Each structure stands twice: as C-alpha cells, then as structure tokens.
Amino acid sequence: MIPTTPMTPMTPLPLSVVDAEEITTLDDSTAPTTPDGSSSFSPNLRPQDDSSYRSVNSLSTAPFGAAAAAPAVRNVCCVGAGFVGGPTAAVIALHNPHICVTVVDRDEKRIRRWNSKHPPIYEPGLNDILRIARDGSRGCVFNDGPTNHGGSDAIRCETVSPDDRGGRCEGQKRASINSVAARLPNLVFTTDVAKCVSEADVVLIAVNTPTKRRGNGAGSATDMAAFEAVTALVAQHASPGAIIVEKSTVPCRTAQLVQDTLALYRPGVHFEVLSNPEFLAAGTAINDLLHADRILIGSNNTASGNRAAAALASVYASWIPAARIITTNLFSSELAKLVANSMLAQRISSINSIAAVCDATGADVDEVARAVGADPRIGSKFLKAGIGFGGSCLKKDVLSLAYLAETLVLPEVARYWLAVVEMNEFARNRLVSRVLQCLNNTLAGKKVTVLGFAFKKDTNDTRESPALDIIRALEKEGPEEIAVYDPLCTPTQMAEEIGHFAGPGVLRSNGGPVAVYADAYAACQGSDAVLITTEFDEFKNRPVEADGGAGNLEELPPNQNSALDAEDHLSRLNPIPLCDKDCPECQREHLNASTVSYYGTGNDDEHARKARLDWTRIYYHMKRPHWVLDGRGVLDIATMEHVGFRVESVGRRSRLTKSSSPGNHKCW
Ligand code: UDX
C-alpha cells in the first residue's frame, strides 16, 4: 500500500496573464565569464574541487545507471517559488548562465516579491545571487584575485559585452588581471505556469508537501494536494520528452503516480520522471546549494532514464564535483530523503532523552555528547540538546516515514519512528514545567521573556517553532506578560503569527499578555524569567572569538555567503528593480519605522545583524532572583552565575540550582 492519495485528473490551477517579453529575451544569456568558468567573484561561489569536475556524460562511475549521452539542457522551469524552489533555481541560474531558468507560481504576490527588492524569504547570500542572475550584471575588470575587489585593487568598471570576454580574459590573464563579462538575466519569476512549463526541457516540481491536517492519515500522512495539482498541470503542458523532476519531499513510490498522471493526460507521449530531493537547511540554504555534500538523482534504470539523469546531472556539474552526484533508482532516492531527515531528528531526540537523564543524575549533556561524538562512527553533529527540533521538515518527514511503515503493515517500525516525535514534544514540555518550577508554580502577575521566535538561528522561518508551543503553554498559566523578541523576525511578523497560532486575543494589543518587542533589553526589562528558545549567537554570553567551533550547531557551515561582493565595489550590479508607488512591502517597512506597533526602541530591519546581548545590563533590569532558562544550551552557566543570574539549562550542570545528589534533579 502506498501512503498517498491516488492521483486523479484535476482542474488546472488558475493562471494569470504574463508578460511574454520577460521570457523571450533570455535566450541570449551569456556563457561563464570568469577565467575559471565561475560566474562569481567569491571563493564561496567557486567549486570546491575543480579537478573532480566531470563532464556531462561521465556517469559511468555512478553506482546506478550506465554512461549515457545527456541531452543538452537549455531551459529549466521550477514550479513553486518557495523555500526550496526560489533558492535552488537562483543557484542553478547563477552557475548556468547559458540556461534560461524560470520559477513559476500561481501566487501573484509571491512572484511580485521575488521580482522586487523584497524577496519573500530571507537566506544569507540569496539576495546577492538574485542581483546577478535575475537582474543581470555589468562587466568589469579587477586586479589580483577575486577577493581583492575593493578599493584600489579595482581597476575599472565598465560594460563589457559578452562578445568581448574571450580576448579580454586572455590578455588579462597574462597581466594578472581578471575580467567578468556582462551578463544578461537568466532567472525569471512569473505566474505563467503553462507557458514556462511548455518551454522547459526540465521541469522541477518544488511545491509544499506538508503533513495532512484532516481525513485519512491526518497528522502523519503527506498532504499531496499541491503536488498532485501541479503534476496534473505539468502533465498537460510539458513538451514531449521533457524531464519531470520531483524536488518536493514525497512519499516513496510517488514517481509511479507521477508517471501514471503523465500517461493519463498525454497517452503515448514519453516523459522521464526523476527524483532529485533537496537537502537545504533554513539559514544555510545557499551554502548548502553552493557546497552540496551530495546531489541525489533517482531515475529509471533504463537507457532513457539514465540519459535523463545525466541531463540533470549536467546542470549541477557546473559547480558540483562529479563524485558528489549520486545516482540511484527512483524509489531509493525518494526514501533516502525521508530517512535523512528522520535520522537527523532521531539524533536530536536521542540526545534530548539523555539530557533528561543528565538532569536527574548530575551528568552534563554537552560533556556526554562530546565524549560520544568523538567516535567517528557516531560523529559530533546534531547532538546539541535543547528544546527539540522545529522547522517544516524534520517532524513532517518522520511522520511520513512512520505512516509509510504503517501502510506497509510494519507497526513496529512505525512505533519506533513515532517515538522520535514523542521525545521531541517531551523536550518542549520540559521547559515550560521548569519555568513553573522556578517561579513557584504560578505565573500570575509575572512577566516571562521569550528570546527567540524562529525555529533555529539565522532564519526568520517560524514553522513548527518550539517557541510558538511554549508561548501558548505559558499563556495558559495566566501571566501578566509574555514578552517575545527575535533578532530576525520582525515584531509585525511575530504578532501576526502568534495571533494566527494562539488566537488574536492573546496579543497585548487585544488585551492579552503577549507583547512583541523589537529590542531585547526592553523585552527583558522587569522580567521574572528569561527563556532562550532559539540558539541565535546574539544570545550567547561568550565573546565571539571564544566561540570557534564549540557546540554542534556551531559546526554547521558558516553563513558567510555574502558571496558576490554585496557592497558592489566594482559597480557590477545593475539597479534593483524599482517598486511601484503602492508597493505593500515598502509601505509596511515605512509603517513599521514610524508607528509603535511593538515595544522597545529597536528598528524593524528584519535582517540587520544584532550585537551580542549585554547580560549584565539585562541583569540590572530584571526581577530577583534573575532566572534565565537556557533551552538551547547557548550560555556559559558559570559566567552567568558570576554575574548573579540563576540559570537552568537543559541537561547541563548549574552550581546554584542543582546539588550533586540525584534526588534533587527531578524538576525537569
Ligand atoms: C532540515 C535538514 O537539516 C535539511 O537537510 C533538510 O533538507 C530540511 O530539514 P532545517 O529544518 O532547516 O533542515 O534545520 P536543521 O538545521 O536541520 O535544524 C532543525 C531543528 O533541529 C532546529 O530547530 C534546530 O534548532 C534543532 N537542532 C538541530 C537541535 O535541537 N540540535 C541539533 O544538534 C541540531
């Protein structure tokens, strides 16, 4: 049994009119321009191992699939302009200036934002890539290596036509001068699904596949409504021979359903279906794309299946070393994605279960994790104990795997994976219990501050954020105030989402206790307890230089991918598209800057880097006994206690609040 709703023909999604001009100008996209073939300046955007680049047709070393001649890809269409589709398409376009990449979505508002200076998602480095691929860029010449592009090293900035670049590169190599030719836009965002799909050699389906909310399998099965609707649409419009790629995370064997849908709409027309799941983490998506540890491509093990896989591999081969492109059969690829996320979730739940044991025994979970993770068979990453995993993927994919097991009549397997989600809920609940324990079991008349609203650091993504559950649970205890602050989520965004999730009545503006702040100090002022619910560096009490590599979250790829000379020393960038006078995002920014819709004196610039908190300043404005509950293990407890705070941290020793006797460790 397959855990998906059978696909049936669907009415196509409503389409809107599009400006065809936008697309027809793209065929002139330039070829790679820098001497190494990269279209960027920064080492961050360069292939990590040029020597292992492979040619399009060299799949013979792949474990699955024979060497196959890859048809040239000229046009890629990505259906779905969300967290996956937008960044993936942007990086494909950046590294393949000869390919026209279109991103289509029926949501006009979202597309309008992608075409403006207000992209609908924030990822470090994304804007810089959009500026090049979407807007095109001017040619320029610079001296002495791509990183020395500022100040006097910059020789000249001018419009270098694509035709000029060959001779100029040759001449300049001899003189140690590099040039980057002008580049035409090759990334387009539009709502014209039918047109773009019909023109594409490769169609990526990258739409949302959340957990089903109602009906059969509610709460665990994957909701395939959007995926099914888009598949039907693609089936109707794709040109014969187009390669249809599952980018969305889907239940195992979905490729068969895609094939069936294609056959239903276009009997007798041949399409190859591939599985090419994404492995992007929020906050590091661009780094994950630029330096992917693997690209997984599942295909039919037939001659045409292998050819299709080789064609898609050729798109990635522009920047990913050949050894990192893994080919498998279709269903292995689909399942591997679910298993990858489930195993990440499993590690977090494992260490969180141990954190509870640490709290009850006096062991320290970070010490245990370090000792255990030193074994290379186990590894050190994803062993940071805390209030558990959030985000749109981990829980959803564990549930999907458990549902798959159930439908395959493997109840033991299903139970095993469901325990991972149960342990995650246990981890969240423990923080709320601990707050109550510290505050004498009542929040009446008290102020509690929640630092961190996003589900993880360096993102403003709040899907499945532990903070939301914690705010809701705290609100039920009737506190005087719950103050919420996040370095990346704007007060406006937080108010909207809390209102949506817990009901508008909980917001202070409607008489409830939840107040959103743009300033951490104002949020902590007069607080009885400060909770850390997201591992933002801003909340740490260690100096920045003392951080290097400590803790597993720290070891994730750095977010230094402002890779394309964001300050534009060489004047390479074209002007950002101007917004209409009535642009709602501009108006919202203006409104946020000029009205007091939130508390505190900070600004509402969602992506401005904030300095680390001055905990001593917070101490002097909090209520006694200065409780801080560190749900993410970001604080150095001894230093905090030296200031005078009383600190509780998940699974970590506190000199003041715990004795060495196991009997005293039951509060969590
Ligand atoms: C995840 C996968 O990492 C990514 O490969 C996949 O494509 C999408 O799902 P994401 O959900 O963006 O990415 O974030 P991730 O970095 O995996 O963190 C998930 C959650 O686990 C966060 O809430 C984070 O705070 C938490 N976490 C992570 C821990 O509690 N401890 C850890 O050691 C690591």
XYZ file of C-alpha atoms and ligand atoms in Angstrom:
702
model
C 0.000 0.000 0.000
C 1.230 3.437 -0.831
C 0.644 6.229 1.629
C -0.550 8.777 -0.842
C -3.860 9.852 -2.136
C -4.275 8.346 -5.594
C -3.728 10.964 -8.222
C -6.736 11.862 -10.241
C -7.014 14.362 -13.061
C -7.550 17.800 -11.605
C -8.736 21.091 -12.901
C -5.670 23.140 -13.737
C -4.737 25.840 -11.260
C -5.917 29.313 -12.235
C -3.334 31.053 -14.351
C -2.799 34.708 -14.792
C -1.653 36.629 -17.784
C 2.079 37.129 -18.068
C 4.331 39.425 -19.953
C 5.821 37.151 -22.574
C 8.560 39.679 -23.266
C 10.054 38.874 -19.935
C 10.922 35.407 -21.059
C 11.750 35.717 -24.708
C 14.729 37.966 -24.032
C 16.501 35.263 -22.099
C 17.902 33.117 -24.821
C 20.830 35.457 -25.058
C 22.204 34.560 -21.656
C 25.935 34.623 -21.564
C 28.299 31.770 -21.003
C 30.528 31.552 -17.913
C 32.725 34.582 -17.787
C 35.468 34.405 -15.216
C 38.670 32.616 -16.092
C 37.717 29.538 -14.097
C 34.316 29.371 -15.614
C 32.614 30.563 -12.481
C 30.280 33.468 -12.813
C 31.166 34.925 -9.470
C 33.956 36.613 -7.634
C 33.979 34.893 -4.364
C 35.719 31.684 -3.404
C 32.488 30.808 -1.694
C 30.876 30.513 -5.034
C 33.651 28.509 -6.559
C 33.660 24.795 -6.988
C 35.444 23.212 -4.047
C 37.337 20.734 -6.131
C 37.716 21.741 -9.713
C 39.770 18.693 -10.515
C 36.915 16.368 -9.811
C 34.508 18.127 -12.122
C 33.034 15.730 -14.512
C 31.699 16.112 -17.944
C 28.022 15.832 -18.581
C 28.311 12.351 -20.000
C 30.600 10.768 -17.482
C 28.193 8.913 -15.304
C 29.993 5.620 -15.752
C 31.391 5.626 -12.237
C 27.965 6.091 -10.743
C 26.669 3.087 -8.823
C 23.422 3.136 -10.689
C 22.896 3.757 -14.343
C 25.183 3.289 -17.272
C 27.046 6.008 -19.096
C 24.515 7.889 -21.117
C 24.657 10.717 -23.598
C 22.971 13.632 -21.890
C 20.721 15.849 -23.958
C 21.717 19.484 -23.593
C 19.547 21.383 -21.150
C 18.642 24.901 -22.306
C 15.566 25.670 -20.285
C 14.680 24.726 -16.710
C 11.327 25.539 -15.177
C 10.800 25.281 -11.439
C 7.178 25.105 -10.349
C 6.887 26.511 -6.839
C 8.589 29.725 -5.700
C 9.025 28.843 -2.041
C 11.880 27.992 0.339
C 13.148 25.264 -1.981
C 12.232 26.439 -5.474
C 13.469 30.025 -5.172
C 16.991 29.402 -3.819
C 17.522 26.248 -5.913
C 16.541 27.983 -9.137
C 18.671 31.009 -8.252
C 21.818 28.921 -7.767
C 21.162 26.827 -10.880
C 20.773 30.050 -12.866
C 23.883 31.613 -11.345
C 26.060 28.684 -12.335
C 24.435 28.038 -15.695
C 24.270 31.381 -17.474
C 23.507 29.523 -20.706
C 20.317 28.047 -19.238
C 17.103 30.015 -19.011
C 15.641 29.314 -15.571
C 12.056 30.260 -14.856
C 10.334 29.978 -11.500
C 6.576 29.843 -11.700
C 3.969 30.068 -9.008
C 0.291 30.845 -9.137
C 0.682 33.161 -6.126
C 0.951 36.592 -7.730
C 2.001 38.279 -4.513
C 4.881 35.891 -4.025
C 6.067 36.328 -7.596
C 5.826 40.087 -7.321
C 8.070 39.939 -4.252
C 10.627 37.726 -5.998
C 10.770 40.367 -8.728
C 11.330 43.167 -6.233
C 13.824 44.120 -3.569
C 11.667 42.245 -1.046
C 12.066 38.520 -1.789
C 9.512 36.508 0.178
C 12.189 34.547 2.024
C 15.442 35.513 3.675
C 18.518 33.347 3.205
C 22.051 34.652 3.674
C 23.594 35.167 0.236
C 20.339 34.808 -1.690
C 19.918 38.477 -2.483
C 23.390 38.707 -3.947
C 22.688 35.818 -6.283
C 19.347 37.270 -7.319
C 21.054 40.536 -8.150
C 23.272 38.727 -10.650
C 21.028 36.038 -12.101
C 17.712 37.859 -12.084
C 18.919 41.358 -12.862
C 21.993 40.628 -14.966
C 25.241 42.445 -14.299
C 27.760 44.795 -15.840
C 31.133 43.637 -16.951
C 34.173 44.698 -15.024
C 37.890 44.231 -14.700
C 39.741 43.750 -11.448
C 43.201 43.063 -10.189
C 44.844 40.286 -8.238
C 42.233 37.714 -7.432
C 38.551 37.863 -6.891
C 38.563 38.619 -3.179
C 40.631 41.774 -3.593
C 37.938 43.597 -5.368
C 37.621 46.611 -3.140
C 39.424 49.916 -3.011
C 42.441 50.490 -5.182
C 42.591 46.927 -6.481
C 39.568 47.620 -8.572
C 40.857 48.737 -11.923
C 37.833 49.583 -13.925
C 34.142 49.009 -14.022
C 32.501 49.209 -17.331
C 30.094 47.448 -19.560
C 31.952 44.549 -21.113
C 29.804 42.894 -23.684
C 29.500 39.103 -23.632
C 31.265 39.041 -27.023
C 34.293 40.824 -25.617
C 35.056 38.397 -22.926
C 37.264 35.838 -24.689
C 40.004 38.183 -25.841
C 39.871 40.270 -22.732
C 40.276 37.230 -20.477
C 43.268 36.004 -22.440
C 45.027 39.333 -22.376
C 44.278 39.944 -18.752
C 45.435 36.565 -17.550
C 48.917 37.461 -18.703
C 48.722 40.728 -16.800
C 47.198 39.082 -13.681
C 44.038 40.961 -14.323
C 40.698 39.264 -14.228
C 37.597 40.277 -16.019
C 33.987 39.444 -15.643
C 31.880 39.969 -18.712
C 28.459 41.499 -18.661
C 25.776 39.017 -18.041
C 22.178 39.056 -19.160
C 19.444 37.987 -16.779
C 18.671 34.261 -16.961
C 16.373 33.892 -13.951
C 12.737 34.866 -14.315
C 9.890 34.710 -11.814
C 6.440 34.608 -13.345
C 2.923 33.295 -12.865
C 2.633 31.925 -16.397
C 2.817 28.271 -15.497
C 1.546 26.918 -18.809
C 3.970 28.868 -20.976
C 7.042 28.188 -18.891
C 6.321 24.509 -18.410
C 5.721 24.073 -22.124
C 9.099 25.650 -22.973
C 11.154 23.662 -20.475
C 13.482 20.707 -21.083
C 13.492 20.049 -17.361
C 10.569 20.772 -15.036
C 11.296 20.777 -11.308
C 8.269 20.330 -9.078
C 9.049 22.110 -5.822
C 5.763 22.657 -4.078
C 4.776 22.266 -0.470
C 4.078 18.728 0.782
C 3.038 19.315 4.413
C 1.514 16.831 6.827
C -2.164 16.109 6.135
C -4.409 18.004 8.516
C -7.648 16.112 8.035
C -9.134 12.919 6.700
C -7.421 9.579 6.362
C -3.876 9.735 7.727
C -4.382 13.197 9.251
C -1.415 14.159 11.399
C 1.045 11.808 9.729
C 0.429 11.194 6.020
C 1.780 13.663 3.480
C -0.700 16.132 2.039
C -0.192 15.670 -1.679
C -2.846 18.157 -2.814
C -0.459 20.805 -4.163
C 1.930 18.261 -5.617
C -0.891 16.398 -7.327
C -2.411 19.564 -8.776
C 0.927 20.727 -10.143
C 1.714 17.304 -11.565
C -1.567 17.367 -13.456
C -0.770 20.813 -14.760
C 2.720 19.815 -15.807
C 1.311 16.714 -17.493
C -0.936 18.904 -19.613
C 1.649 21.447 -20.682
C 5.059 19.770 -20.724
C 6.645 19.422 -24.132
C 7.117 15.831 -25.342
C 10.322 14.332 -23.968
C 10.601 16.830 -21.125
C 12.193 15.554 -17.928
C 9.898 15.850 -14.927
C 11.722 16.088 -11.616
C 10.339 15.593 -8.111
C 12.093 18.205 -5.986
C 9.473 18.214 -3.251
C 9.838 15.655 -0.483
C 7.320 12.960 -1.336
C 6.340 9.515 -0.059
C 8.225 6.583 -1.506
C 6.799 5.415 -4.864
C 5.302 8.788 -5.761
C 7.272 8.671 -9.025
C 4.968 5.895 -10.148
C 1.995 8.156 -9.559
C 3.644 10.957 -11.495
C 4.244 8.563 -14.368
C 0.601 7.448 -14.221
C -0.635 11.037 -14.275
C 1.542 11.848 -17.265
C 0.207 8.783 -19.077
C -3.349 9.756 -18.239
C -3.083 13.251 -19.698
C -0.673 12.546 -22.500
C -1.133 8.940 -23.587
C 1.645 7.762 -25.860
C 3.951 10.700 -25.104
C 7.244 9.807 -23.456
C 8.385 11.648 -20.329
C 11.117 10.613 -17.938
C 10.493 11.122 -14.244
C 13.399 11.771 -11.875
C 13.649 12.158 -8.129
C 16.067 14.890 -7.031
C 15.333 15.727 -3.393
C 16.726 18.846 -1.777
C 18.888 18.850 1.339
C 18.662 22.512 2.222
C 18.547 23.688 5.787
C 16.947 27.027 6.593
C 19.528 29.729 7.191
C 22.235 27.866 5.265
C 20.285 27.072 2.095
C 22.619 28.962 -0.226
C 25.717 27.425 1.306
C 24.064 24.015 1.147
C 23.394 24.551 -2.553
C 26.778 26.005 -3.405
C 28.730 23.369 -1.496
C 26.299 20.467 -1.554
C 27.713 17.338 0.062
C 25.643 15.313 -2.342
C 23.218 15.689 -5.200
C 20.879 12.739 -5.299
C 19.264 11.796 -8.591
C 16.906 8.841 -8.809
C 15.875 7.551 -12.216
C 14.500 4.547 -14.005
C 17.331 2.171 -14.787
C 16.643 2.265 -18.499
C 18.608 3.883 -21.296
C 16.287 6.882 -21.394
C 16.130 7.045 -17.593
C 19.921 7.195 -17.437
C 20.013 9.818 -20.177
C 17.576 11.944 -18.231
C 19.647 11.540 -15.058
C 22.768 12.549 -16.997
C 20.995 15.627 -18.339
C 20.008 16.762 -14.866
C 23.474 15.895 -13.557
C 24.944 18.154 -16.233
C 23.070 21.114 -14.760
C 24.619 20.500 -11.335
C 28.007 19.607 -12.805
C 28.515 23.314 -13.499
C 29.550 23.663 -9.882
C 29.271 20.333 -8.053
C 32.150 17.836 -8.255
C 31.190 14.615 -10.026
C 31.950 12.442 -7.011
C 29.153 14.147 -5.137
C 26.463 13.339 -7.656
C 24.824 10.115 -6.534
C 22.501 8.251 -8.824
C 20.050 5.631 -7.572
C 16.775 4.111 -8.546
C 13.715 6.321 -8.209
C 12.268 4.865 -5.051
C 15.617 4.758 -3.227
C 16.034 8.450 -3.872
C 12.558 9.267 -2.586
C 13.049 7.144 0.508
C 16.579 8.423 1.170
C 15.248 11.940 1.647
C 12.748 10.812 4.278
C 15.384 8.710 6.005
C 17.966 11.520 6.029
C 15.635 13.887 7.853
C 14.320 11.158 10.129
C 17.817 10.202 11.202
C 18.708 13.826 11.917
C 15.571 14.090 14.049
C 16.393 10.811 15.733
C 19.792 12.086 16.825
C 18.270 15.198 18.358
C 15.654 13.167 20.208
C 18.306 10.716 21.363
C 20.436 13.427 22.910
C 17.374 15.128 24.400
C 16.376 11.888 26.092
C 19.879 11.783 27.557
C 19.533 15.412 28.669
C 16.634 14.335 30.875
C 18.828 11.618 32.352
C 21.567 14.199 32.912
C 19.165 16.482 34.739
C 18.211 13.616 37.001
C 21.743 12.463 37.693
C 24.028 15.454 37.594
C 25.798 14.419 34.399
C 26.319 17.140 31.787
C 24.800 16.515 28.386
C 27.404 18.553 26.489
C 30.166 16.513 28.069
C 28.352 13.300 27.231
C 27.781 14.472 23.646
C 31.424 15.416 23.246
C 32.620 12.074 24.551
C 30.164 10.093 22.456
C 30.573 12.197 19.316
C 34.342 11.722 19.305
C 33.695 8.247 17.955
C 33.792 8.809 14.178
C 31.146 6.125 13.743
C 28.787 8.346 15.706
C 30.080 11.807 14.813
C 29.654 15.048 16.698
C 26.995 16.887 14.714
C 23.319 17.158 15.621
C 23.952 16.243 19.233
C 23.040 19.593 20.733
C 20.465 19.017 23.443
C 17.709 21.535 23.971
C 14.009 22.017 23.498
C 13.940 19.886 20.382
C 13.701 20.285 16.654
C 11.341 22.614 14.856
C 11.050 23.558 11.211
C 8.942 22.403 8.358
C 10.825 19.224 7.565
C 12.081 17.016 10.368
C 8.793 16.289 12.110
C 6.885 16.065 8.849
C 9.301 13.567 7.373
C 9.491 11.371 10.477
C 5.699 11.250 10.480
C 5.649 10.467 6.793
C 8.109 7.610 7.313
C 6.047 6.262 10.205
C 2.921 6.444 8.078
C 4.669 4.636 5.258
C 5.618 1.879 7.700
C 2.048 1.666 8.962
C 0.630 1.345 5.487
C 3.190 -1.342 4.734
C 1.908 -3.181 7.837
C 5.128 -2.662 9.742
C 3.718 -1.367 13.057
C 6.984 -1.948 14.950
C 8.824 0.283 12.500
C 6.111 2.944 12.731
C 6.223 2.943 16.536
C 9.992 3.236 16.523
C 9.916 6.429 14.463
C 6.899 7.916 16.230
C 8.876 7.759 19.467
C 11.275 10.304 17.929
C 8.424 12.824 17.661
C 7.133 11.992 21.145
C 10.556 12.634 22.624
C 10.634 15.979 20.822
C 7.365 17.015 22.435
C 8.693 15.871 25.801
C 11.704 18.160 25.333
C 9.482 21.205 24.693
C 7.152 20.492 27.582
C 10.027 20.165 29.999
C 10.999 23.801 29.528
C 7.526 25.029 30.456
C 7.440 22.745 33.524
C 10.791 24.084 34.539
C 9.661 27.716 34.256
C 6.765 26.929 36.551
C 9.026 25.107 38.959
C 11.387 28.066 39.144
C 8.557 30.585 39.616
C 6.807 28.747 42.463
C 4.271 27.106 40.185
C 2.428 30.277 39.259
C 2.861 32.920 36.599
C 0.094 35.174 37.927
C 1.277 38.787 37.964
C 4.647 37.815 36.435
C 6.490 38.699 33.276
C 8.245 35.991 31.295
C 10.502 36.849 28.354
C 10.959 34.556 25.368
C 14.175 35.225 23.436
C 13.962 33.608 20.017
C 10.899 33.057 17.909
C 12.344 31.412 14.773
C 12.752 27.632 14.838
C 16.528 27.935 14.559
C 19.169 30.602 14.334
C 19.898 32.702 11.263
C 16.429 32.380 9.821
C 13.108 34.117 10.239
C 11.312 30.854 9.466
C 8.959 30.031 12.315
C 7.302 26.896 11.035
C 6.908 24.352 13.852
C 8.969 26.636 16.045
C 9.209 25.356 19.636
C 8.749 28.987 20.746
C 5.169 29.018 19.468
C 4.198 25.985 21.554
C 5.994 27.383 24.560
C 4.260 30.783 24.281
C 0.908 29.069 24.027
C 1.598 26.875 27.047
C 2.833 29.849 29.103
C -0.226 31.884 28.139
C -2.472 29.227 29.692
C -0.806 29.897 33.056
C -2.201 33.457 33.096
C 0.983 35.553 33.304
C 0.909 39.333 33.421
C 3.071 39.500 30.313
C 4.882 37.243 27.865
C 7.473 39.386 26.081
C 8.764 37.999 22.792
C 11.889 39.098 20.950
C 13.734 37.671 17.954
C 16.760 39.117 16.151
C 15.446 38.192 12.689
C 11.649 38.055 12.937
C 10.029 41.454 12.830
C 7.545 42.423 15.533
C 4.900 42.608 12.832
C 5.618 39.064 11.686
C 5.668 37.726 15.241
C 2.385 39.405 16.150
C 0.729 38.039 13.028
C 1.947 34.523 13.612
C 1.227 34.400 17.332
C -2.247 35.765 16.649
C -2.794 33.148 13.974
C -1.455 30.281 16.063
C -2.765 31.096 19.539
C -5.660 33.397 18.641
C -5.592 37.203 18.292
C -6.926 37.559 21.851
C -3.549 36.615 23.340
C -1.889 39.727 21.908
C -1.347 42.718 24.149
C -2.938 44.972 21.526
C -6.139 42.985 22.090
C -5.893 42.874 25.890
C -3.889 39.630 26.079
C -0.474 39.086 27.715
C 1.745 38.567 24.640
C 3.789 41.626 23.660
C 6.245 41.605 20.753
C 9.443 43.616 21.013
C 11.982 44.998 18.604
C 14.533 45.406 21.362
C 15.847 42.598 23.567
C 16.575 44.853 26.541
C 13.072 46.249 26.581
C 11.728 42.702 26.341
C 13.771 41.658 29.400
C 13.039 44.785 31.442
C 11.259 43.832 34.683
C 11.130 40.172 33.723
C 10.818 37.385 36.280
C 12.346 34.809 33.955
C 14.101 34.977 30.595
C 13.820 31.909 28.358
C 16.153 31.233 25.438
C 14.258 29.317 22.808
C 16.424 29.789 19.701
C 20.181 29.320 19.502
C 20.959 32.761 17.997
C 24.575 33.801 18.530
C 23.243 37.149 19.755
C 22.060 35.462 22.952
C 25.408 33.954 23.870
C 27.413 35.345 26.741
C 30.763 34.217 25.405
C 32.888 36.603 23.386
C 32.606 35.949 19.651
C 36.235 34.792 19.387
C 35.742 32.264 22.191
C 33.042 30.548 20.190
C 35.080 28.986 17.449
C 33.709 25.554 16.733
C 32.168 24.944 20.139
C 28.933 23.002 20.109
C 27.418 21.157 17.238
C 25.223 23.903 15.904
C 28.372 25.988 15.612
C 29.915 23.425 13.359
C 27.284 23.786 10.686
C 28.508 25.570 7.564
C 29.146 29.253 8.252
C 26.768 31.819 6.887
C 29.422 33.797 5.128
C 27.959 33.554 1.731
C 27.528 37.205 1.004
C 29.469 35.911 -1.855
C 29.005 38.305 -4.667
C 30.629 41.379 -3.292
C 27.419 42.621 -1.718
C 28.878 46.097 -1.364
C 29.494 46.080 -5.084
C 32.873 47.765 -5.056
C 33.173 47.194 -8.783
C 29.767 48.623 -9.616
C 28.982 45.333 -11.228
C 25.362 45.227 -10.182
C 22.501 46.663 -12.119
C 19.994 48.772 -10.203
C 17.493 46.835 -8.092
C 14.075 46.811 -9.787
C 12.059 49.759 -8.567
C 8.920 49.054 -6.595
C 5.563 50.502 -7.564
C 4.452 53.523 -5.588
C 1.854 51.416 -3.793
C 4.227 48.510 -3.034
C 2.779 46.910 0.141
C 6.203 45.812 1.421
C 7.619 49.330 1.106
C 4.548 50.662 2.850
C 4.885 48.086 5.608
C 8.531 48.965 6.150
C 7.583 52.612 6.317
C 4.750 51.904 8.753
C 6.962 49.803 10.998
C 9.534 52.549 11.121
C 7.045 55.242 12.005
C 4.481 53.672 14.324
C 4.677 51.995 17.704
C 3.097 48.658 16.854
C 5.610 46.941 19.083
C 7.593 47.695 22.193
C 11.126 48.906 22.510
C 13.297 51.244 20.591
C 14.966 48.906 18.116
C 14.318 49.089 14.441
C 12.272 46.686 12.397
C 15.006 45.818 9.961
C 14.493 42.099 9.927
C 17.909 41.171 8.593
C 20.137 43.613 10.398
C 22.850 41.795 12.357
C 22.432 42.421 16.056
C 25.296 42.574 18.539
C 25.593 40.036 21.335
C 23.462 40.813 24.345
C 24.972 42.557 27.312
C 23.727 40.195 30.003
C 24.952 42.426 32.797
C 22.669 45.172 31.540
C 19.790 42.684 31.466
C 20.605 41.564 34.995
C 20.165 45.027 36.459
C 16.732 45.436 34.932
C 15.284 42.032 35.769
C 13.404 40.967 38.866
C 15.034 38.820 41.508
C 16.204 36.109 41.622
C 17.132 36.692 37.956
C 16.039 33.433 36.422
C 17.371 32.520 32.989
C 16.241 29.258 31.423
C 18.507 28.313 28.563
C 16.527 25.986 26.317
C 19.301 25.842 23.714
C 22.490 25.483 25.695
C 23.983 28.715 24.354
C 25.067 30.214 27.686
C 28.177 29.669 29.693
C 26.493 28.983 33.013
C 29.428 29.785 35.274
C 29.811 33.250 33.755
C 26.108 33.932 34.110
C 26.162 32.820 37.729
C 29.135 35.029 38.331
C 27.005 37.998 37.255
C 24.331 36.846 39.672
C 21.813 35.064 37.460
C 20.194 31.802 38.435
C 20.438 29.577 35.391
C 18.653 26.423 34.369
C 19.863 24.764 31.188
C 18.700 21.567 29.521
C 20.851 18.701 30.769
C 23.652 20.994 31.956
C 25.028 21.474 35.417
C 24.269 24.627 37.345
C 26.246 25.235 40.513
C 23.447 27.097 42.260
C 20.301 25.276 41.287
C 21.460 21.678 41.491
C 23.268 19.692 44.059
C 25.176 16.560 43.251
C 22.511 14.426 44.834
C 20.319 12.686 42.226
C 17.247 13.207 44.387
C 17.388 16.951 43.734
C 17.235 16.690 39.973
C 13.619 15.873 39.368
C 12.229 19.237 38.351
C 12.533 18.711 34.566
C 16.436 20.078 7.901
C 17.612 19.273 7.360
O 18.772 19.579 8.124
C 17.813 19.561 5.881
O 18.842 18.740 5.360
C 16.510 19.284 5.147
O 16.634 19.492 3.765
C 15.418 20.136 5.722
O 15.290 19.861 7.123
P 16.114 22.550 8.791
O 14.794 22.058 9.266
O 16.154 23.797 8.015
O 16.813 21.446 7.865
O 17.086 22.804 10.040
P 18.115 21.942 10.878
O 19.404 22.626 10.878
O 18.107 20.535 10.458
O 17.522 22.081 12.351
C 16.246 21.533 12.677
C 15.908 21.793 14.117
O 16.692 20.987 14.971
C 16.125 23.223 14.587
O 15.019 23.592 15.384
C 17.377 23.165 15.407
O 17.412 24.142 16.407
C 17.279 21.764 16.002
N 18.564 21.161 16.340
C 19.499 20.940 15.373
C 18.811 20.766 17.650
O 17.979 20.922 18.530
N 20.006 20.159 17.943
C 20.960 19.944 16.992
O 22.011 19.395 17.340
C 20.688 20.340 15.658
